[in-house]
Amino acid sequence: MNPSPILPVLLAALLPILASPVLAAAPSVEFFSPQGTVKGVRQAAARFSEPMVPFGDPRGASDPFVIDCPAKGRARWADPRNWVFDFDADLQAGVRCSFRLHEGVKALSGSPLEGNRVFVFSTGGPAVLESRPYEGRYSNIAEDQAFLLALDAEAERDSVLAHLSFSIDGLLERVGARIIEGPERAALLKAAHWDARERVLAVAALRRFPPDAMVRLVWGKGMATSSGAATEQDQVLAFKTRPDFTAKFTCERASAQEGCIPFLPLRLEFSAPVSWKRVEKSSILSPSGKRWKPQKPKQEEQAEEDEEGGGGDSRFTTFLSFEGPFPPESELTVDIPKDIQDDSGRALSNAANFPLRARIADYPPLAKFPASFGVLEL
């Protein structure tokens, strides 16, 4: 059987290819971290595709990068292919670092490095780490609330005024902010026990918040440090304002349609703390002219003892209790002083409801018998 004439031709064509050496990829930086915008950086690391230093003790090898970074640190070779730069401390916001390969740097094999030669990262703009008051849906902030913001880096003043705002439910436009400085800021820091902290910004809205509304502090995109590093997205802290300062009359009733039970206490409840001295002249008056005064709260009695002993002043209450018995089947008048204010100086929003009428019911059947027996109705 004669061999095929095609086989010698194919072998002649493949021999030069099989005999040529395999071209290896040029050495390069295979991996570098971090890159882009990253928080909490403590180390930079590079991995090379080929060994760069001898195996064993690479301490005498030169660094492959020219480092442009304001933060101090120390470079070392972890092994022949992995190089790391350990910063002396975690980097705060506003730091930008560049790592550029030296010109002419070569792998251990003698081949020059190719591919990407510059690696850059930034710790970004300033962020809010903590706030006073605490963020939360049920924080009950005041209508003129001041905020303390602990930052991870100092924010540039003009940037704060340009990018800090408040979003309020019911308002289409955002409300701007002002920076609190001087003695007012010092007093806020002292009240929050932050007087020794650094990078704490005190701010407030340019207008009062409505009561009982959701309020969002918007630490806006573009907030920058003095180095120019800026935030890339909004940071939002949510709060809720406290409700209006009101007073509400309450009592125990046998049913919702009946009057107050005559031998149980009558109460006035306040939506915010009030000074006992402001409300102790409140009274309940019967048609015959009899007057009931509120019972002194236990905290007020304790405050008097503290005052005598040089202690603090805790003379605030959130309710008044009037002890009976009250005349059955009567209508009483509940009156309070006109100048009542809460602990923030707010006037009573429903003061026009006072004096108000309180209807007292008759004694329940079992309450009319002094002996230890009762009557069961059919």
Short mmCIF file of C-alpha atoms in Angstrom, two decimals:
data_model
loop_
_atom_site.label_atom_id
_atom_site.label_comp_id
_atom_site.label_asym_id
_atom_site.label_seq_id
_atom_site.Cartn_x
_atom_site.Cartn_y
_atom_site.Cartn_z
CA MET A 1 0.00 0.00 0.00
CA ASN A 2 1.58 3.28 -1.06
CA PRO A 3 1.77 6.06 1.63
CA SER A 4 -0.37 9.15 1.11
CA PRO A 5 1.52 11.96 -0.65
CA ILE A 6 -0.23 14.52 1.68
CA LEU A 7 1.50 13.38 4.93
CA PRO A 8 5.05 14.54 4.02
CA VAL A 9 3.64 17.93 3.07
CA LEU A 10 1.86 18.34 6.48
CA LEU A 11 4.94 17.29 8.43
CA ALA A 12 7.06 19.77 6.52
CA ALA A 13 4.62 22.56 7.43
CA LEU A 14 4.37 21.66 11.18
CA LEU A 15 8.07 21.17 11.89
CA PRO A 16 8.96 24.91 12.05
CA ILE A 17 6.04 25.54 14.45
CA LEU A 18 6.91 22.62 16.75
CA ALA A 19 10.55 23.62 16.79
CA SER A 20 9.90 27.33 17.73
CA PRO A 21 10.06 28.28 21.47
CA VAL A 22 6.77 29.01 23.39
CA LEU A 23 6.44 32.77 24.05
CA ALA A 24 5.84 33.40 27.80
CA ALA A 25 3.67 36.33 29.01
CA ALA A 26 5.61 39.37 30.17
CA PRO A 27 5.75 39.87 33.98
CA SER A 28 3.25 42.35 35.41
CA VAL A 29 1.38 43.42 38.52
CA GLU A 30 -1.22 40.69 38.76
CA PHE A 31 -3.23 42.23 41.62
CA PHE A 32 -3.18 45.48 43.61
CA SER A 33 -5.39 46.41 46.57
CA PRO A 34 -6.98 48.75 47.49
CA GLN A 35 -8.05 50.79 44.48
CA GLY A 36 -10.81 53.37 44.04
CA THR A 37 -12.58 54.78 47.11
CA VAL A 38 -12.11 52.68 50.25
CA LYS A 39 -12.65 53.35 53.98
CA GLY A 40 -10.60 52.00 56.87
CA VAL A 41 -7.40 51.26 54.93
CA ARG A 42 -4.47 49.88 56.96
CA GLN A 43 -2.41 48.13 54.26
CA ALA A 44 -1.70 48.22 50.51
CA ALA A 45 -0.63 45.02 48.75
CA ALA A 46 0.63 44.01 45.29
CA ARG A 47 1.02 40.54 43.79
CA PHE A 48 3.30 40.03 40.77
CA SER A 49 2.93 37.38 38.08
CA GLU A 50 6.58 36.34 38.50
CA PRO A 51 9.06 36.31 41.39
CA MET A 52 10.56 39.75 41.90
CA VAL A 53 13.11 39.02 44.63
CA PRO A 54 15.10 35.94 45.65
CA PHE A 55 13.40 33.34 47.77
CA GLY A 56 14.54 33.32 51.38
CA ASP A 57 15.50 36.72 52.78
CA PRO A 58 14.27 39.57 50.55
CA ARG A 59 14.94 42.32 53.08
CA GLY A 60 17.69 43.86 51.01
CA ALA A 61 15.56 44.08 47.86
CA SER A 62 14.48 47.52 46.69
CA ASP A 63 10.85 48.67 46.64
CA PRO A 64 9.20 48.39 43.23
CA PHE A 65 6.97 51.47 43.70
CA VAL A 66 7.35 55.21 43.96
CA ILE A 67 4.84 56.06 46.71
CA ASP A 68 3.01 59.41 46.81
CA CYS A 69 0.96 59.37 50.02
CA PRO A 70 0.69 61.74 53.03
CA ALA A 71 0.31 58.79 55.42
CA LYS A 72 3.45 57.16 56.82
CA GLY A 73 4.15 53.44 56.70
CA ARG A 74 6.67 50.68 56.05
CA ALA A 75 7.18 48.53 52.92
CA ARG A 76 8.25 44.88 52.94
CA TRP A 77 8.30 41.75 50.79
CA ALA A 78 6.05 39.01 52.17
CA ASP A 79 7.49 36.48 49.66
CA PRO A 80 9.13 36.67 46.21
CA ARG A 81 5.85 37.65 44.48
CA ASN A 82 3.96 39.61 47.18
CA TRP A 83 4.83 43.13 48.30
CA VAL A 84 2.93 44.98 51.08
CA PHE A 85 2.94 48.49 52.56
CA ASP A 86 1.76 48.69 56.19
CA PHE A 87 0.46 52.11 57.28
CA ASP A 88 1.27 53.26 60.80
CA ALA A 89 -2.46 53.72 61.56
CA ASP A 90 -5.85 53.30 59.92
CA LEU A 91 -6.26 56.03 57.32
CA GLN A 92 -8.85 58.70 58.00
CA ALA A 93 -11.03 60.18 55.29
CA GLY A 94 -9.55 62.61 52.79
CA VAL A 95 -6.33 60.65 52.08
CA ARG A 96 -5.23 59.95 48.48
CA CYS A 97 -2.32 57.57 47.79
CA SER A 98 -0.59 56.73 44.50
CA PHE A 99 1.76 53.77 43.85
CA ARG A 100 3.76 54.01 40.58
CA LEU A 101 6.19 51.35 39.39
CA HIS A 102 9.79 52.53 39.13
CA GLU A 103 11.06 53.09 35.61
CA GLY A 104 13.02 50.06 34.46
CA VAL A 105 11.85 47.78 37.27
CA LYS A 106 12.38 44.13 36.28
CA ALA A 107 11.36 40.71 37.49
CA LEU A 108 13.92 38.35 38.99
CA SER A 109 14.22 36.75 35.55
CA GLY A 110 15.44 40.06 34.13
CA SER A 111 12.29 40.76 32.09
CA PRO A 112 10.85 44.29 32.35
CA LEU A 113 7.35 44.66 33.76
CA GLU A 114 4.47 45.50 31.44
CA GLY A 115 0.80 46.31 31.93
CA ASN A 116 -0.67 48.83 34.35
CA ARG A 117 2.02 50.82 36.17
CA VAL A 118 0.04 53.24 38.37
CA PHE A 119 -2.38 52.28 41.17
CA VAL A 120 -4.41 54.87 43.10
CA PHE A 121 -6.87 54.79 45.98
CA SER A 122 -8.66 57.37 48.12
CA THR A 123 -10.35 57.09 51.51
CA GLY A 124 -13.08 59.43 50.23
CA GLY A 125 -14.83 62.37 51.78
CA PRO A 126 -15.76 62.81 55.45
CA ALA A 127 -18.49 60.57 56.86
CA VAL A 128 -20.62 60.77 60.02
CA LEU A 129 -19.58 58.08 62.49
CA GLU A 130 -21.97 58.97 65.33
CA SER A 131 -24.55 61.61 66.21
CA ARG A 132 -26.18 63.24 69.22
CA PRO A 133 -29.07 62.87 69.46
CA TYR A 134 -28.89 59.27 68.32
CA GLU A 135 -30.37 58.48 64.95
CA GLY A 136 -33.70 56.71 65.18
CA ARG A 137 -37.36 56.86 64.27
CA TYR A 138 -38.43 57.47 67.89
CA SER A 139 -35.73 59.94 68.88
CA ASN A 140 -38.26 62.72 69.73
CA ILE A 141 -35.99 65.62 68.81
CA ALA A 142 -36.91 69.22 69.56
CA GLU A 143 -38.28 71.60 66.95
CA ASP A 144 -35.08 73.66 67.20
CA GLN A 145 -32.78 70.67 67.72
CA ALA A 146 -29.01 71.10 67.49
CA PHE A 147 -26.99 68.12 66.24
CA LEU A 148 -23.48 66.96 67.14
CA LEU A 149 -21.83 64.92 64.38
CA ALA A 150 -18.67 62.91 65.05
CA LEU A 151 -16.76 62.70 61.74
CA ASP A 152 -13.98 60.47 60.50
CA ALA A 153 -12.22 63.54 59.05
CA GLU A 154 -12.64 67.28 59.31
CA ALA A 155 -15.06 68.62 56.72
CA GLU A 156 -14.33 71.86 54.87
CA ARG A 157 -16.60 74.62 56.18
CA ASP A 158 -17.92 75.89 52.83
CA SER A 159 -18.56 72.31 51.75
CA VAL A 160 -20.68 71.68 54.86
CA LEU A 161 -22.81 74.76 54.19
CA ALA A 162 -23.23 73.71 50.55
CA HIS A 163 -23.97 70.00 51.01
CA LEU A 164 -25.63 69.61 54.43
CA SER A 165 -29.43 69.91 54.44
CA PHE A 166 -32.58 68.64 56.16
CA SER A 167 -35.45 66.83 54.48
CA ILE A 168 -38.76 67.26 56.34
CA ASP A 169 -41.96 65.33 55.69
CA GLY A 170 -44.55 67.65 54.20
CA LEU A 171 -42.01 70.10 52.71
CA LEU A 172 -40.96 69.80 49.09
CA GLU A 173 -37.76 71.81 49.42
CA ARG A 174 -34.85 70.92 51.65
CA VAL A 175 -33.88 73.17 54.56
CA GLY A 176 -30.32 74.47 54.81
CA ALA A 177 -28.07 74.29 57.86
CA ARG A 178 -25.89 76.56 59.96
CA ILE A 179 -22.69 75.67 61.80
CA ILE A 180 -22.74 76.22 65.56
CA GLU A 181 -19.50 77.60 66.99
CA GLY A 182 -18.06 79.28 70.07
CA PRO A 183 -19.70 79.06 73.51
CA GLU A 184 -22.88 77.52 72.10
CA ARG A 185 -20.92 74.63 70.61
CA ALA A 186 -18.90 74.22 73.81
CA ALA A 187 -22.11 73.97 75.86
CA LEU A 188 -23.49 71.29 73.51
CA LEU A 189 -20.28 69.27 73.72
CA LYS A 190 -20.27 69.48 77.50
CA ALA A 191 -23.91 68.37 77.74
CA ALA A 192 -23.13 65.37 75.50
CA HIS A 193 -19.86 64.63 77.39
CA TRP A 194 -17.98 65.09 74.12
CA ASP A 195 -15.85 68.02 75.28
CA ALA A 196 -12.63 66.03 74.76
CA ARG A 197 -13.51 64.65 71.33
CA GLU A 198 -11.99 65.80 68.06
CA ARG A 199 -13.68 66.31 64.70
CA VAL A 200 -17.14 66.97 66.16
CA LEU A 201 -19.30 69.30 64.08
CA ALA A 202 -22.27 71.12 65.65
CA VAL A 203 -25.08 72.10 63.26
CA ALA A 204 -28.73 73.15 63.28
CA ALA A 205 -31.41 73.75 60.65
CA LEU A 206 -32.16 77.27 59.40
CA ARG A 207 -35.81 76.90 60.44
CA ARG A 208 -37.80 75.12 63.12
CA PHE A 209 -39.11 71.63 62.46
CA PRO A 210 -42.85 70.93 62.65
CA PRO A 211 -43.98 68.76 65.58
CA ASP A 212 -44.47 65.00 65.21
CA ALA A 213 -42.73 64.84 61.80
CA MET A 214 -39.99 62.73 60.22
CA VAL A 215 -36.77 64.71 59.73
CA ARG A 216 -33.76 63.48 57.77
CA LEU A 217 -30.31 65.00 58.09
CA VAL A 218 -28.70 64.66 54.66
CA TRP A 219 -24.88 64.57 54.66
CA GLY A 220 -24.77 65.21 50.97
CA LYS A 221 -22.78 63.90 48.05
CA GLY A 222 -19.80 66.16 47.39
CA MET A 223 -18.99 66.83 51.06
CA ALA A 224 -15.24 67.44 51.01
CA THR A 225 -12.22 67.64 53.27
CA SER A 226 -9.58 70.36 53.00
CA SER A 227 -7.56 67.99 50.77
CA GLY A 228 -10.41 67.95 48.25
CA ALA A 229 -11.51 64.34 48.76
CA ALA A 230 -15.32 64.29 48.52
CA THR A 231 -18.14 61.89 49.32
CA GLU A 232 -19.66 60.01 46.39
CA GLN A 233 -23.17 59.51 47.78
CA ASP A 234 -25.58 60.92 50.37
CA GLN A 235 -25.47 59.73 53.97
CA VAL A 236 -28.90 60.08 55.60
CA LEU A 237 -29.69 60.14 59.35
CA ALA A 238 -33.38 59.82 60.26
CA PHE A 239 -35.07 61.42 63.28
CA LYS A 240 -38.59 62.24 64.45
CA THR A 241 -39.69 65.42 66.19
CA ARG A 242 -41.64 65.21 69.41
CA PRO A 243 -45.39 65.90 69.39
CA ASP A 244 -46.95 69.18 70.52
CA PHE A 245 -46.91 69.98 74.23
CA THR A 246 -50.42 69.10 75.42
CA ALA A 247 -52.33 68.33 78.60
CA LYS A 248 -54.92 65.52 78.72
CA PHE A 249 -57.49 64.77 81.41
CA THR A 250 -58.00 61.08 82.26
CA CYS A 251 -59.96 59.06 84.79
CA GLU A 252 -61.28 55.55 85.42
CA ARG A 253 -64.80 54.88 84.10
CA ALA A 254 -67.13 51.91 84.38
CA SER A 255 -67.78 52.33 80.64
CA ALA A 256 -66.82 54.77 77.91
CA GLN A 257 -70.24 56.47 78.08
CA GLU A 258 -70.25 57.06 81.83
CA GLY A 259 -68.57 59.68 83.98
CA CYS A 260 -65.53 59.24 86.22
CA ILE A 261 -65.72 56.84 89.15
CA PRO A 262 -65.99 59.17 92.17
CA PHE A 263 -63.64 57.38 94.62
CA LEU A 264 -60.70 56.93 92.18
CA PRO A 265 -58.06 59.60 91.37
CA LEU A 266 -58.46 62.07 88.51
CA ARG A 267 -55.34 62.77 86.43
CA LEU A 268 -53.86 65.38 84.16
CA GLU A 269 -51.16 63.97 81.85
CA PHE A 270 -48.59 66.16 80.03
CA SER A 271 -46.86 65.13 76.80
CA ALA A 272 -43.56 66.60 78.05
CA PRO A 273 -42.02 67.21 81.49
CA VAL A 274 -43.24 70.32 83.34
CA SER A 275 -41.93 72.07 86.41
CA TRP A 276 -43.86 71.16 89.56
CA LYS A 277 -43.66 74.82 90.62
CA ARG A 278 -45.58 75.79 87.47
CA VAL A 279 -48.39 73.26 87.86
CA GLU A 280 -48.81 72.88 91.65
CA LYS A 281 -51.53 75.60 91.60
CA SER A 282 -53.73 73.49 89.33
CA SER A 283 -57.03 72.55 90.96
CA ILE A 284 -60.36 70.81 90.62
CA LEU A 285 -63.41 72.76 91.84
CA SER A 286 -66.87 71.43 92.74
CA PRO A 287 -70.14 73.41 92.29
CA SER A 288 -70.28 73.82 96.10
CA GLY A 289 -66.87 75.52 96.12
CA LYS A 290 -64.77 72.64 97.41
CA ARG A 291 -61.29 72.57 95.87
CA TRP A 292 -58.87 69.68 95.36
CA LYS A 293 -55.14 70.26 94.89
CA PRO A 294 -52.80 67.85 93.09
CA GLN A 295 -50.78 65.35 95.09
CA LYS A 296 -47.09 66.21 95.30
CA PRO A 297 -45.14 63.76 93.08
CA LYS A 298 -42.61 61.53 94.78
CA GLN A 299 -39.81 62.97 92.66
CA GLU A 300 -40.69 66.43 93.96
CA GLU A 301 -40.43 65.22 97.54
CA GLN A 302 -37.06 63.69 96.69
CA ALA A 303 -35.97 66.94 95.01
CA GLU A 304 -36.68 68.86 98.24
CA GLU A 305 -34.50 66.41 100.15
CA ASP A 306 -31.76 66.78 97.52
CA GLU A 307 -32.01 70.55 97.72
CA GLU A 308 -31.60 70.48 101.50
CA GLY A 309 -28.64 68.14 101.14
CA GLY A 310 -27.08 70.09 98.26
CA GLY A 311 -28.13 67.58 95.57
CA GLY A 312 -29.44 68.14 92.05
CA ASP A 313 -32.81 69.50 90.99
CA SER A 314 -35.21 66.93 89.53
CA ARG A 315 -38.47 68.81 90.12
CA PHE A 316 -40.27 67.92 86.91
CA THR A 317 -43.35 65.80 86.40
CA THR A 318 -45.40 64.46 83.50
CA PHE A 319 -48.73 64.11 85.34
CA LEU A 320 -50.88 65.47 88.17
CA SER A 321 -53.02 63.24 90.38
CA PHE A 322 -56.05 64.49 92.32
CA GLU A 323 -57.19 62.18 95.12
CA GLY A 324 -60.94 61.75 95.80
CA PRO A 325 -63.51 60.93 96.80
CA PHE A 326 -65.43 63.35 94.62
CA PRO A 327 -69.15 64.15 94.87
CA PRO A 328 -71.14 61.61 92.82
CA GLU A 329 -73.35 62.70 89.96
CA SER A 330 -71.69 66.11 89.74
CA GLU A 331 -69.76 68.20 87.25
CA LEU A 332 -66.33 69.43 88.33
CA THR A 333 -64.11 72.14 86.83
CA VAL A 334 -60.46 71.27 86.08
CA ASP A 335 -58.26 74.36 85.92
CA ILE A 336 -54.55 74.90 85.32
CA PRO A 337 -52.29 78.00 85.38
CA LYS A 338 -52.15 80.00 82.14
CA ASP A 339 -48.36 80.16 81.95
CA ILE A 340 -47.56 76.43 81.90
CA GLN A 341 -44.45 75.59 79.87
CA ASP A 342 -42.57 72.36 79.37
CA ASP A 343 -38.89 71.76 80.09
CA SER A 344 -37.99 73.35 76.72
CA GLY A 345 -40.05 76.48 77.30
CA ARG A 346 -42.91 75.49 74.97
CA ALA A 347 -46.37 76.82 75.80
CA LEU A 348 -49.29 74.43 76.10
CA SER A 349 -50.76 74.00 72.62
CA ASN A 350 -54.26 73.14 73.90
CA ALA A 351 -54.40 75.72 76.71
CA ALA A 352 -57.68 77.03 75.25
CA ASN A 353 -59.39 73.78 76.39
CA PHE A 354 -58.99 74.81 80.03
CA PRO A 355 -60.78 75.14 82.33
CA LEU A 356 -62.61 71.97 81.27
CA ARG A 357 -65.60 70.10 82.69
CA ALA A 358 -65.26 66.64 84.26
CA ARG A 359 -68.45 64.61 84.75
CA ILE A 360 -68.51 62.40 87.85
CA ALA A 361 -70.76 59.31 87.81
CA ASP A 362 -72.68 57.76 90.68
CA TYR A 363 -71.03 55.15 92.88
CA PRO A 364 -71.11 51.64 91.38
CA PRO A 365 -73.58 49.31 93.20
CA LEU A 366 -70.98 47.34 95.15
CA ALA A 367 -69.19 50.48 96.26
CA LYS A 368 -72.31 51.58 98.23
CA PHE A 369 -72.03 48.70 100.73
CA PRO A 370 -69.41 49.00 103.50
CA ALA A 371 -69.75 45.31 104.49
CA SER A 372 -67.94 42.45 102.77
CA PHE A 373 -70.87 41.23 100.67
CA GLY A 374 -72.40 42.10 97.37
CA VAL A 375 -75.56 41.84 95.34
CA LEU A 376 -75.82 39.74 92.22
CA GLU A 377 -78.45 40.98 89.79
CA LEU A 378 -80.61 38.55 87.87
#
